[in-house]
Coordinates of C-alpha atoms and ligand atoms in Angstrom, one line a residue:
X1 CA -16.7 15.1 -3.3
X2 CA -15.8 12.6 -0.6
X3 CA -13.5 10.1 -2.2
X4 CA -14.7 6.9 -0.5
X5 CA -12.2 4.1 -0.5
X6 CA -14.9 1.4 -0.4
X7 CA -16.2 2.3 -3.9
X8 CA -12.7 2.0 -5.3
X9 CA -12.0 -1.2 -3.5
X10 CA -15.3 -2.8 -4.6
X11 CA -14.5 -1.9 -8.2
X12 CA -11.0 -3.5 -8.0
X13 CA -12.3 -6.6 -6.2
X14 CA -15.1 -7.3 -8.6
X15 CA -12.6 -7.9 -11.3
X16 CA -10.3 -9.9 -9.1
X17 CA -13.0 -12.4 -8.0
X18 CA -13.5 -13.2 -11.7
X19 CA -9.8 -13.6 -12.3
X20 CA -9.3 -15.7 -9.1
X21 CA -12.1 -18.0 -10.4
X22 CA -10.5 -18.3 -13.8
X23 CA -7.1 -19.3 -12.1
X24 CA -8.9 -21.8 -9.9
X25 CA -10.7 -23.4 -12.8
X26 CA -7.4 -23.7 -14.6
X27 CA -5.9 -25.6 -11.7
X28 CA -4.3 -22.9 -9.7
X29 CA -5.5 -21.4 -6.4
X30 CA -3.8 -18.1 -5.9
X31 CA -2.1 -17.9 -2.6
X32 CA -0.7 -15.0 -0.6
X33 CA 1.7 -15.5 2.3
X34 CA 2.0 -13.1 5.3
X35 CA 5.3 -13.0 7.2
X36 CA 5.0 -11.2 10.5
X37 CA 7.8 -11.0 13.1
X38 CA 6.2 -9.7 16.3
X39 CA 2.8 -8.7 17.4
X40 CA 2.4 -5.1 16.3
X41 CA -1.4 -4.3 16.6
X42 CA -1.4 -2.2 13.4
X43 CA 0.2 -5.1 11.5
X44 CA -2.3 -7.6 13.0
X45 CA -5.3 -5.4 12.1
X46 CA -4.1 -4.9 8.5
X47 CA -3.3 -8.6 8.2
X48 CA -6.7 -9.7 9.4
X49 CA -8.5 -7.1 7.1
X50 CA -6.4 -8.1 4.1
X51 CA -6.9 -11.9 4.8
X52 CA -10.7 -11.3 5.0
X53 CA -10.6 -9.4 1.7
X54 CA -8.5 -12.2 0.0
X55 CA -10.9 -14.8 1.3
X56 CA -13.9 -13.0 -0.3
X57 CA -12.0 -12.7 -3.6
X58 CA -10.8 -16.4 -3.7
X59 CA -7.2 -15.9 -2.7
X60 CA -5.8 -18.4 -0.2
X61 CA -3.8 -17.1 2.7
X62 CA -0.9 -18.7 4.6
X63 CA 0.5 -17.0 7.7
X64 CA 4.1 -17.3 8.9
X65 CA 4.5 -16.0 12.4
X66 CA 7.9 -15.4 14.0
X67 CA 9.0 -13.8 17.3
X68 CA 10.0 -10.2 17.2
X69 CA 13.6 -11.2 17.9
X70 CA 13.7 -14.2 15.6
X71 CA 17.0 -13.1 14.1
X72 CA 18.3 -13.0 10.5
X73 CA 18.7 -16.7 9.9
X74 CA 15.2 -17.7 10.9
X75 CA 13.7 -14.9 8.9
X76 CA 15.8 -15.8 5.8
X77 CA 14.8 -19.5 6.2
X78 CA 11.1 -18.5 6.2
X79 CA 11.5 -16.2 3.1
X80 CA 13.5 -18.9 1.2
X81 CA 10.9 -21.5 2.1
X82 CA 8.2 -19.3 0.6
X83 CA 10.4 -18.5 -2.5
X84 CA 10.8 -22.2 -3.1
X85 CA 7.2 -23.2 -2.5
X86 CA 5.3 -23.3 -5.9
X87 CA 1.9 -23.3 -4.1
X88 CA 2.6 -19.7 -2.8
X89 CA 2.5 -17.0 -5.5
X90 CA 2.8 -13.8 -3.4
X91 CA 4.5 -12.7 -0.2
X92 CA 3.9 -9.7 2.1
X93 CA 6.5 -9.3 4.9
X94 CA 5.4 -6.7 7.6
X95 CA 7.8 -3.8 7.9
X96 CA 9.5 -2.1 9.6
X97 CA 11.1 -4.8 11.7
X98 CA 12.8 -4.2 15.0
X99 CA 15.9 -5.9 13.6
X100 CA 17.0 -3.7 10.7
X101 CA 19.8 -6.0 9.6
X102 CA 17.4 -8.9 9.4
X103 CA 14.9 -6.7 7.5
X104 CA 17.4 -5.7 4.9
X105 CA 18.5 -9.3 4.4
X106 CA 15.0 -10.5 4.1
X107 CA 14.0 -7.8 1.7
X108 CA 16.9 -8.6 -0.5
X109 CA 16.0 -12.3 -0.4
X110 CA 12.3 -12.1 -1.4
X111 CA 11.7 -13.5 -4.9
X112 CA 10.7 -10.3 -6.9
X113 CA 8.1 -12.4 -8.7
X114 CA 6.3 -12.9 -5.3
X115 CA 7.2 -9.5 -3.8
X116 CA 3.7 -7.9 -3.9
X117 CA 4.6 -4.9 -1.7
X118 CA 7.9 -3.8 -3.2
X119 CA 10.2 -4.9 -0.4
X120 CA 13.1 -6.1 -2.7
X121 CA 15.6 -3.8 -4.2
X122 CA 14.7 -5.3 -7.6
X123 CA 11.1 -4.3 -7.2
X124 CA 12.1 -0.8 -6.0
X125 CA 14.3 -0.4 -9.1
X126 CA 11.3 -1.1 -11.2
X127 CA 9.5 1.8 -9.5
X128 CA 12.4 4.2 -9.5
X129 CA 13.6 3.5 -13.0
X130 CA 10.0 3.5 -14.3
X131 CA 10.7 0.2 -16.0
X132 CA 7.4 -1.3 -14.8
X133 CA 9.1 -4.5 -13.6
X134 CA 7.9 -5.9 -10.2
X135 CA 5.1 -4.6 -8.1
X136 CA 4.8 -1.1 -6.7
X137 CA 4.2 -0.7 -3.0
X138 CA 0.5 -1.0 -2.2
X139 CA -0.3 2.2 -0.4
X140 CA 1.2 4.6 -3.1
X141 CA -0.6 2.6 -5.8
X142 CA -3.8 2.9 -3.8
X143 CA -3.5 6.6 -4.0
X144 CA -3.2 6.5 -7.8
X145 CA -6.2 4.0 -8.0
X146 CA -8.4 6.5 -6.0
X147 CA -7.4 9.3 -8.4
X148 CA -8.2 7.1 -11.4
X149 CA -11.4 5.7 -10.1
X150 CA -12.9 9.2 -9.5
X151 CA -11.6 10.5 -12.8
X152 CA -9.3 13.1 -11.3
X153 CA -6.7 14.2 -13.9
X154 CA -3.1 13.6 -13.0
X155 CA -1.2 14.4 -16.2
X156 CA 0.2 17.9 -16.2
X157 CA -1.1 18.6 -12.7
X158 CA 0.9 19.8 -9.8
X159 CA 1.0 17.1 -7.1
X160 CA 2.5 18.0 -3.7
X161 CA 3.4 15.1 -1.4
X162 CA 4.1 15.8 2.3
X163 CA 6.5 13.1 3.5
X164 CA 9.4 11.4 1.8
X165 CA 9.6 7.9 3.4
X166 CA 10.9 5.0 1.3
X167 CA 7.6 3.1 1.8
X168 CA 5.1 5.9 0.9
X169 CA 6.2 9.3 -0.1
X170 CA 9.2 8.5 -2.4
X171 CA 7.5 5.7 -4.4
X172 CA 4.3 7.7 -4.7
X173 CA 6.3 10.6 -6.2
X174 CA 7.7 8.1 -8.8
X175 CA 4.2 6.7 -9.7
X176 CA 2.8 10.2 -10.1
X177 CA 5.7 11.3 -12.2
X178 CA 5.2 8.3 -14.4
X179 CA 1.6 9.6 -14.9
X180 CA 3.1 12.9 -16.0
X181 CA 2.3 14.9 -12.9
X182 CA 4.7 17.6 -11.8
X183 CA 5.6 16.5 -8.3
X184 CA 6.9 18.5 -5.3
X185 CA 8.1 16.5 -2.3
X186 CA 7.9 18.2 1.0
X187 CA 9.4 17.1 4.4
X188 CA 10.2 18.3 7.9
X189 CA 12.8 20.8 6.6
X190 CA 10.6 22.3 3.9
X191 CA 10.2 26.1 4.1
X192 CA 6.9 27.8 3.2
X193 CA 5.2 24.4 3.5
X194 CA 1.6 25.8 3.6
X195 CA 2.2 28.1 0.6
X196 CA 3.6 25.2 -1.4
X197 CA 0.6 23.0 -0.5
X198 CA -1.9 25.7 -1.4
X199 CA -0.4 25.7 -4.9
X200 CA -1.1 22.0 -5.5
X201 CA -3.8 20.6 -7.7
X202 CA -3.4 17.3 -5.8
X203 CA -2.2 17.4 -2.1
X204 CA -1.2 14.1 -0.5
X205 CA -0.3 14.0 3.1
X206 CA 1.9 11.1 4.4
X207 CA 3.2 12.6 7.6
X208 CA 1.7 10.5 10.4
X209 CA 0.4 13.4 12.6
X210 CA -3.2 13.9 13.5
X211 CA -4.5 17.3 12.4
X212 CA -1.3 18.3 10.6
X213 CA -3.0 19.5 7.4
X214 CA -5.2 22.4 8.4
X215 CA -7.3 24.9 6.4
X216 CA -4.1 27.0 5.7
X217 CA -2.7 24.2 3.6
X218 CA -5.5 24.1 1.0
X219 CA -7.2 26.1 -1.7
X220 CA -10.6 25.8 -3.4
X221 CA -10.9 22.9 -5.9
X222 CA -7.9 21.0 -4.7
X223 CA -8.0 17.2 -4.3
X224 CA -6.6 16.1 -0.9
X225 CA -5.5 12.5 -0.3
X226 CA -4.9 11.6 3.3
X227 CA -2.5 8.7 3.8
X228 CA -2.0 9.2 7.5
X229 CA -3.2 6.6 10.0
X230 CA -3.2 8.1 13.5
X231 CA -5.2 8.2 16.7
X232 CA -6.7 11.4 18.0
X233 CA -6.8 12.6 21.6
X234 CA -9.9 10.5 22.2
X235 CA -8.2 7.3 20.8
X236 CA -10.2 7.4 17.6
X237 CA -8.6 6.5 14.2
X238 CA -7.9 9.6 12.1
X239 CA -5.7 10.8 9.3
X240 CA -3.3 13.8 9.0
X241 CA -5.9 16.1 7.7
X242 CA -8.3 18.2 9.8
X243 CA -11.2 16.8 7.8
X244 CA -13.9 19.3 8.9
X245 CA -11.9 22.4 8.1
X246 CA -10.3 21.1 4.9
X247 CA -13.4 19.5 3.4
X248 CA -15.0 22.9 3.6
X249 CA -12.4 24.3 1.2
X250 CA -11.0 21.5 -1.0
X251 CA -12.9 20.1 -4.0
X252 CA -12.3 16.4 -3.3
X253 CA -11.0 14.7 -0.1
X254 CA -10.4 11.1 1.2
X255 CA -11.8 10.4 4.7
X256 CA -9.9 8.4 7.4
X257 CA -11.1 5.8 8.1
X258 CA -12.6 4.7 4.8
X259 CA -10.1 6.2 2.4
X260 CA -6.6 5.1 1.3
X261 CA -6.4 2.3 3.9
X262 CA -9.4 0.5 2.5
X263 CA -8.0 0.6 -1.0
X264 CA -4.5 -0.7 0.1
X265 CA -5.6 -4.2 0.8
X266 CA -7.4 -4.4 -2.5
X267 CA -4.2 -3.4 -4.3
X268 CA -2.4 -6.1 -2.4
X269 CA -5.0 -8.6 -3.5
X270 CA -4.6 -7.3 -7.1
X271 CA -0.9 -7.9 -6.9
X272 CA -1.4 -11.5 -5.6
X273 CA -3.7 -12.3 -8.5
X274 CA -1.2 -10.8 -11.0
X275 CA 1.6 -12.8 -9.4
X276 CA -0.4 -16.0 -9.7
X277 CA -1.3 -15.2 -13.3
X278 CA 2.3 -14.7 -14.1
X279 CA 3.1 -18.0 -12.4
X280 CA 0.5 -19.8 -14.6
X281 CA 1.7 -18.0 -17.7
X282 CA 5.1 -19.4 -17.0
X283 CA 3.6 -22.8 -17.3
X284 CA 3.7 -24.1 -13.7
X285 CA 0.8 -25.4 -11.8
X286 CA 0.3 -25.2 -8.0
X287 CA -1.5 -27.2 -5.4
X288 CA -2.5 -25.8 -2.1
X289 CA -2.9 -26.6 1.6
X290 CA -3.8 -23.0 2.5
X291 CA -6.2 -21.5 5.0
X292 CA -9.7 -20.9 3.6
X293 CA -11.7 -18.0 5.1
Ligands
NAP1 P1 7.5 8.2 8.2 O1 8.5 7.2 7.7 O2 7.5 8.6 9.7 O3 7.6 9.5 7.4 C1 6.9 10.7 7.7 C2 7.3 11.8 6.7 O4 6.7 13.0 7.2 C3 8.8 12.1 6.7 O5 9.3 12.2 5.4 C4 9.0 13.4 7.5 O6 10.0 14.2 7.0 C5 7.6 14.0 7.2 N1 7.3 15.0 8.2 C6 7.3 14.8 9.6 N2 7.0 15.9 10.2 C7 6.8 16.9 9.2 C8 6.6 18.3 9.3 N3 6.4 19.0 10.4 N4 6.5 18.9 8.1 C9 6.7 18.3 6.9 N5 6.9 17.0 6.8 C10 7.0 16.3 8.0 O7 6.0 7.7 7.9 P2 5.4 6.7 6.8 O8 5.8 5.3 7.0 O9 5.7 7.3 5.5 O10 3.9 6.8 7.1 C11 3.2 8.1 7.0 C12 1.8 7.9 7.5 O11 1.1 7.1 6.6 C13 1.6 7.3 8.9 O12 0.5 7.8 9.5 C14 1.3 5.8 8.5 O13 0.6 5.1 9.5 C15 0.5 6.0 7.3 N6 0.5 4.8 6.4 C16 -0.8 4.5 5.9 C17 -0.9 3.5 5.0 C18 -2.2 3.2 4.4 O14 -2.5 2.2 3.8 N7 -3.2 4.2 4.5 C19 0.2 2.7 4.7 C20 1.4 3.0 5.2 C21 1.6 4.1 6.1 P3 11.6 13.9 7.2 O15 11.8 12.9 6.1 O16 12.2 15.2 7.0 O17 11.7 13.3 8.6

């Protein structure tokens, strides 16, 4: 089975449109802020796709653009402004930033209640301690949404993750463990990588190298989730997985494009709605001068 991201995203968004309407009717327009320092084409592409999706759901978008070298103070001023603005319920700051010190300070400053992509240490603690507080990062959660949508069992299964980054691999391991998977994390120093991967029920690649996962990594019946976003030799968008070779063996597989990436922005929108709902539940009411798409 090809695990198409669009079907998952559509299912998530149908529910969100209803919830956005309910919020609006009760006097709150849910609003998501994007904070982008610099002009990374991948960030711009994601921002535009996510803004379009938010617009279709009924989530307002505000964009805060800063120069790549804006410095710590300017970035912090922007984040604090968003924290203190009751008409903004959610905030996504694009990472990584060129300025690591500024990034760390800004991540620490984001109000965890508005931190919809797990930038703040408070949100990360929720994921790593399994306390459920704060929002998980959108991409790892998108992987879990795909498994759930297609009814692929996780509990008791062996999930192998290739990649241990703080934004994808590590939090994904936590989310899968929370769902009672037995998780093996692999990385660039892992020995017998192909053998370990062949033993997985669910194999998730988060490496960032086109064609990395070949037929030798998979066994019949496996579910393969491809998180990678790369370009092939011809400049086309592709994942980590050699789709043609692997799909001939695996039981289920996500395509790239049209897989995890298309679910990620829906998870972001879901978090924005949840943040606005929590804001309303706390008794506040927000006005808005946001962009409408
Ligand atoms: P990253 O920080 O570069 O991490 C890559 C990971 O792959 C590292 O843990 C690295 O191991 C591991 N790795 C590299 N070469 C390896 C090898 N030969 N064997 C085994 N492991 C190896 O990348 P990232 O930020 O996690 O992103 C990974 C991919 O996901 C990228 O293509 C990115 O564009 C994509 N992505 C997609 C989405 C989405 O929505 N679909 C969102 C975010 C990222 P070490 O730790 O040992 O170096």
